[in-house]
Coordinates of C-alpha atoms and ligand atoms in Angstrom, one line a residue:
M28 CA 24.7 -29.7 47.5
N29 CA 27.4 -27.3 47.4
R30 CA 30.4 -29.8 48.3
P31 CA 33.3 -28.0 49.7
P32 CA 36.4 -28.0 47.3
I33 CA 38.7 -30.8 47.6
S34 CA 42.1 -29.1 48.6
E35 CA 45.1 -31.2 47.5
P36 CA 47.5 -31.6 50.9
P37 CA 50.1 -28.7 50.8
I38 CA 53.5 -29.9 48.5
S39 CA 56.8 -28.7 50.6
Q40 CA 60.2 -28.1 49.4
P41 CA 62.8 -30.3 50.6
L42 CA 64.7 -28.9 53.6
V43 CA 68.2 -27.7 52.1
V44 CA 71.5 -28.0 54.6
D45 CA 74.4 -27.7 53.2
T46 CA 77.4 -28.5 55.7
V47 CA 77.8 -32.0 57.6
P48 CA 76.1 -31.2 61.4
A49 CA 73.2 -29.7 59.8
L50 CA 73.3 -32.7 57.8
R51 CA 72.9 -35.0 60.4
A52 CA 71.2 -33.0 62.8
E53 CA 68.1 -33.6 60.4
I54 CA 68.4 -37.4 60.1
L55 CA 69.0 -37.5 63.3
D56 CA 65.7 -36.6 64.4
W57 CA 64.5 -38.9 61.6
R58 CA 66.2 -41.6 63.3
R59 CA 64.9 -40.3 67.2
D60 CA 61.6 -41.0 65.5
G61 CA 62.1 -44.2 63.9
L62 CA 61.8 -43.3 60.6
S63 CA 63.7 -44.9 57.9
V64 CA 66.1 -43.2 55.6
A65 CA 67.1 -43.7 51.9
M66 CA 70.0 -41.4 49.7
V67 CA 70.4 -40.9 46.4
P68 CA 73.1 -39.3 45.3
T69 CA 73.1 -37.3 42.6
M70 CA 75.3 -34.0 40.8
G71 CA 72.4 -32.1 40.1
A72 CA 70.6 -31.3 36.6
L73 CA 68.2 -33.5 37.5
H74 CA 65.7 -35.2 35.2
D75 CA 63.2 -38.1 35.1
G76 CA 65.6 -40.8 35.6
H77 CA 66.8 -39.0 38.9
I78 CA 63.2 -38.7 40.1
S79 CA 62.4 -42.3 39.8
L80 CA 65.5 -42.7 41.7
V81 CA 63.8 -40.9 44.3
R82 CA 60.5 -42.0 43.8
A83 CA 61.9 -45.3 44.4
A84 CA 63.8 -44.2 47.5
L85 CA 60.5 -43.3 49.0
A86 CA 58.9 -46.5 48.0
T87 CA 61.4 -48.2 50.5
S88 CA 62.1 -45.4 53.1
D89 CA 60.5 -43.3 55.1
R90 CA 62.7 -40.5 54.3
C91 CA 64.6 -39.5 51.5
V92 CA 67.7 -37.0 50.9
V93 CA 69.3 -36.4 47.5
S94 CA 72.3 -34.9 47.3
I95 CA 73.3 -32.7 44.6
F96 CA 77.2 -31.8 44.7
V97 CA 79.3 -32.0 41.1
N98 CA 82.2 -33.6 43.0
P99 CA 85.5 -32.2 41.0
A100 CA 87.5 -35.6 42.3
Q101 CA 85.7 -37.7 39.6
F102 CA 86.5 -35.5 36.5
A103 CA 89.6 -35.3 34.9
P104 CA 91.4 -31.5 34.2
T105 CA 90.1 -32.5 30.1
E106 CA 86.3 -33.1 31.2
D107 CA 83.6 -30.9 31.3
L108 CA 83.6 -29.9 35.4
D109 CA 83.3 -26.5 34.5
K110 CA 80.3 -27.1 32.1
Y111 CA 78.5 -29.5 34.0
P112 CA 74.8 -28.1 33.9
R113 CA 74.1 -26.6 37.7
Q114 CA 70.3 -25.5 38.4
L115 CA 70.1 -25.8 42.1
A116 CA 66.6 -23.9 41.7
R117 CA 65.4 -26.1 39.2
D118 CA 66.4 -29.4 41.1
L119 CA 64.6 -28.0 44.1
D120 CA 61.5 -28.0 42.2
R121 CA 61.3 -31.1 40.7
L122 CA 62.5 -32.5 44.6
T123 CA 59.9 -30.6 45.5
E124 CA 57.1 -32.3 43.5
A125 CA 58.8 -35.7 44.2
G126 CA 58.6 -35.5 47.9
A127 CA 61.9 -35.6 49.1
H128 CA 62.3 -34.3 52.0
L129 CA 66.2 -33.2 52.4
A130 CA 68.3 -32.1 49.7
F131 CA 71.7 -32.0 50.9
T132 CA 73.9 -29.3 49.0
P133 CA 77.3 -29.5 50.3
T134 CA 80.2 -26.7 48.8
V135 CA 83.3 -28.1 47.1
S136 CA 85.0 -27.0 50.6
E137 CA 82.6 -29.0 53.2
M138 CA 83.6 -32.2 51.3
Y139 CA 86.8 -31.8 50.5
P140 CA 88.2 -29.2 53.3
T141 CA 91.8 -27.8 52.6
G142 CA 94.5 -30.3 53.5
F143 CA 92.0 -33.2 52.2
A144 CA 94.3 -36.0 51.0
T145 CA 92.1 -39.3 50.9
R146 CA 91.4 -41.4 48.2
I147 CA 89.5 -44.9 48.4
S148 CA 90.5 -47.1 45.6
V149 CA 87.9 -50.1 44.7
G150 CA 89.1 -53.0 43.1
G151 CA 87.0 -56.1 41.0
P152 CA 84.1 -54.3 39.1
S153 CA 86.1 -50.7 38.5
A154 CA 89.0 -52.8 36.1
D155 CA 88.4 -52.2 32.8
L156 CA 85.6 -50.4 30.5
E157 CA 85.2 -46.9 31.9
S158 CA 88.4 -47.2 33.8
D159 CA 90.7 -47.8 30.6
F160 CA 89.5 -44.5 29.3
R161 CA 88.5 -42.1 32.5
P162 CA 91.1 -43.8 34.8
T163 CA 90.3 -41.6 37.7
F164 CA 86.7 -41.6 37.7
F165 CA 86.0 -44.6 39.7
D166 CA 88.4 -43.2 42.8
G167 CA 86.5 -40.5 42.8
V168 CA 82.9 -41.8 43.1
A169 CA 84.2 -43.9 45.8
T170 CA 85.6 -41.4 47.5
V171 CA 82.5 -39.2 47.0
V172 CA 80.5 -41.9 48.2
A173 CA 81.6 -43.5 50.8
K174 CA 81.7 -39.7 52.3
L175 CA 78.0 -39.2 51.4
F176 CA 77.3 -42.6 53.3
L177 CA 79.5 -41.8 56.5
Q178 CA 77.9 -38.3 56.6
A179 CA 74.2 -39.7 56.2
L180 CA 74.6 -43.1 57.6
P181 CA 71.4 -44.3 55.5
D182 CA 69.4 -47.4 55.5
R183 CA 69.8 -47.5 51.8
A184 CA 71.2 -46.2 48.4
I185 CA 69.4 -46.1 45.2
F186 CA 71.7 -45.8 42.2
G187 CA 70.3 -45.8 38.1
E188 CA 71.3 -48.7 36.3
K189 CA 72.3 -46.7 33.2
D190 CA 75.6 -45.9 34.9
Y191 CA 75.9 -49.9 35.4
Q192 CA 79.5 -50.6 36.0
Q193 CA 79.4 -47.4 39.3
L194 CA 76.6 -49.3 40.2
C195 CA 78.7 -52.4 40.5
V196 CA 81.5 -50.3 42.5
V197 CA 79.4 -48.9 44.5
R198 CA 78.2 -52.4 45.5
K199 CA 81.7 -53.8 45.9
L200 CA 82.8 -50.5 47.9
C201 CA 80.4 -51.1 50.9
R202 CA 80.7 -54.9 50.6
D203 CA 84.6 -54.7 51.5
L204 CA 84.4 -51.4 53.5
D205 CA 81.1 -53.2 55.6
L206 CA 79.5 -50.2 55.2
P207 CA 75.7 -50.7 56.3
V208 CA 74.1 -49.6 53.3
D209 CA 71.9 -51.3 51.0
V210 CA 72.5 -50.4 47.7
I211 CA 69.6 -50.8 45.2
G212 CA 69.7 -50.4 41.6
A213 CA 66.7 -48.7 39.8
P214 CA 66.3 -49.5 35.7
T215 CA 67.1 -47.0 33.5
V216 CA 64.6 -44.1 32.6
R217 CA 64.5 -43.6 28.8
D218 CA 62.8 -41.5 26.1
A219 CA 60.4 -42.4 24.1
H220 CA 63.0 -43.3 20.9
G221 CA 64.6 -45.2 24.3
L222 CA 67.7 -43.0 25.0
A223 CA 68.8 -42.9 28.3
M224 CA 68.0 -40.4 30.5
S225 CA 71.4 -38.5 31.4
S226 CA 72.7 -34.7 32.2
R227 CA 74.8 -34.7 29.8
N228 CA 72.0 -35.3 27.2
A229 CA 71.3 -31.8 27.4
Y230 CA 74.6 -31.0 25.6
L231 CA 73.4 -32.7 22.3
G232 CA 72.2 -30.6 19.3
A233 CA 68.9 -31.7 17.6
A234 CA 71.1 -33.9 14.6
E235 CA 72.8 -35.2 17.5
L236 CA 69.8 -36.3 19.5
D237 CA 68.6 -38.3 16.4
V238 CA 72.5 -40.5 16.3
A239 CA 72.2 -40.7 19.9
R240 CA 68.6 -42.7 20.0
R241 CA 70.4 -45.4 17.8
L242 CA 73.1 -46.2 20.9
N243 CA 70.3 -48.4 23.0
V244 CA 68.9 -49.6 19.5
I245 CA 72.3 -51.3 18.4
L246 CA 72.7 -52.5 22.0
R247 CA 69.3 -54.0 22.1
E248 CA 70.1 -55.9 18.7
A249 CA 73.4 -56.8 19.7
A250 CA 72.8 -58.3 22.7
A251 CA 69.7 -60.6 21.0
V252 CA 72.5 -62.1 18.5
L253 CA 74.6 -62.5 21.3
A254 CA 72.2 -64.8 23.2
A255 CA 70.8 -66.5 20.0
G256 CA 74.7 -68.1 20.3
T257 CA 77.0 -65.5 17.6
D258 CA 80.2 -65.8 18.9
E259 CA 81.2 -62.5 21.2
N260 CA 84.2 -60.6 19.6
S261 CA 82.1 -60.5 16.3
V262 CA 78.9 -59.3 18.0
T263 CA 80.9 -56.5 19.5
G264 CA 83.2 -55.8 16.7
E265 CA 79.8 -55.3 14.3
A266 CA 78.3 -53.2 17.2
S267 CA 81.2 -50.6 16.9
A268 CA 80.8 -50.9 13.4
A269 CA 76.7 -50.1 13.9
L270 CA 77.7 -47.1 16.1
L271 CA 79.6 -45.3 13.6
N272 CA 77.6 -46.1 10.6
A273 CA 74.9 -44.2 12.7
G274 CA 77.0 -41.1 13.3
F275 CA 78.8 -41.7 16.7
D276 CA 82.5 -40.2 15.9
S277 CA 84.1 -43.1 18.1
V278 CA 83.5 -45.5 20.4
D279 CA 85.1 -46.0 23.2
Y280 CA 84.1 -49.8 24.0
V281 CA 81.6 -52.4 23.7
A282 CA 81.9 -55.1 25.8
A283 CA 79.9 -58.2 27.2
R284 CA 80.5 -58.8 31.1
E285 CA 78.8 -61.0 33.8
S286 CA 75.9 -58.9 35.4
L287 CA 77.1 -59.4 39.0
T288 CA 81.0 -59.1 39.0
L289 CA 81.6 -57.5 35.3
A290 CA 84.3 -60.2 34.8
P291 CA 83.7 -61.8 31.3
W292 CA 81.0 -63.0 30.5
R293 CA 80.1 -66.7 30.3
R294 CA 76.8 -68.1 28.2
D295 CA 75.2 -69.8 31.3
R296 CA 75.5 -66.2 33.4
E297 CA 73.4 -63.1 33.2
G298 CA 75.3 -60.6 31.3
R299 CA 75.2 -57.0 30.2
L300 CA 76.7 -55.6 26.9
L301 CA 78.1 -52.3 27.7
A302 CA 79.2 -49.6 25.5
A303 CA 80.6 -46.2 25.2
A304 CA 80.7 -43.8 22.6
W305 CA 81.4 -40.4 21.6
L306 CA 79.1 -37.6 19.6
G307 CA 80.7 -34.4 19.3
K308 CA 82.4 -33.9 22.5
T309 CA 79.6 -35.5 24.5
R310 CA 80.2 -39.0 25.4
L311 CA 77.5 -41.2 26.2
I312 CA 77.3 -44.6 28.2
D313 CA 74.4 -46.9 28.1
N314 CA 74.4 -50.7 29.0
V315 CA 71.6 -54.0 28.2
E316 CA 70.8 -57.2 30.1
V317 CA 72.0 -60.5 28.0
S318 CA 70.0 -63.2 28.5
S319 CA 71.9 -66.2 30.0
T320 CA 71.0 -69.7 28.1
Ligands
PAF421 O1 76.4 -41.1 38.9 C1 76.7 -39.7 39.7 O2 76.0 -38.4 39.4 C2 77.9 -39.7 40.6 O3 78.8 -40.1 40.0 C3 77.8 -39.6 41.9 C4 77.1 -41.2 42.6 C5 76.5 -39.1 42.3 C6 78.9 -39.5 42.9 O4 79.8 -38.2 42.4

């Protein structure tokens, strides 16, 4: 018997809007239909890590909106704002495959119109670590994330644990400002060698990639030694030395912190071992869990 060919359901590209009124109009339509909304804020150059966030959004909500905005406010003048990869057509293809419903792609002037003069500064978990090396970074992140949340008013938002301090800062932002958005952390997506996915991995040459892949290995080994009871300073010092031996050019920090607050780690609390290190002109960050005793 001849069976009719099984046709795949049509895959549609997400609707693309670049203004706040258009974003709000679309989301209002969803709300009128009683649909829940998850947001995935990104700076584009989407990789498998971002796609895992879209999937987490779709697992929790009826609709997924992804923002794609390279946010100048979080780059210092010496950083890679101009060089940061921008590839909207490819990003939209990836969002189509992943099933996202809406892509919000505002221009810089849509987000920061002439005369824009507000910055949000979150305390608590923003202290130290990244802030020691990128002192204006979290103000820029908090400002744009607060704007995105107020523009879209999602029920929840998904952030990768790869940027662990950022996740803690965004949670604190919502708690302190009563932003009614449930902030969900999603596990870091890694390549077959454990390298955390990052848009900035695109800067790495083949030899650098081999070195970059040592970061997670060294961190995991250090976290195990730490959890087994070795003194924190000696573990972080040895991990820094191991990174330099592996070929990293410099190490900004290797530090153990309490998972929830990023306060100094205590052995009876769940911890995170976080690190940032330079490879040529590329700065890599990563973090792993440290078990409590
Ligand atoms: O993690 C990022 O890509 C950015 O910091 C974010 C959260 C989209 C804010 O610009």
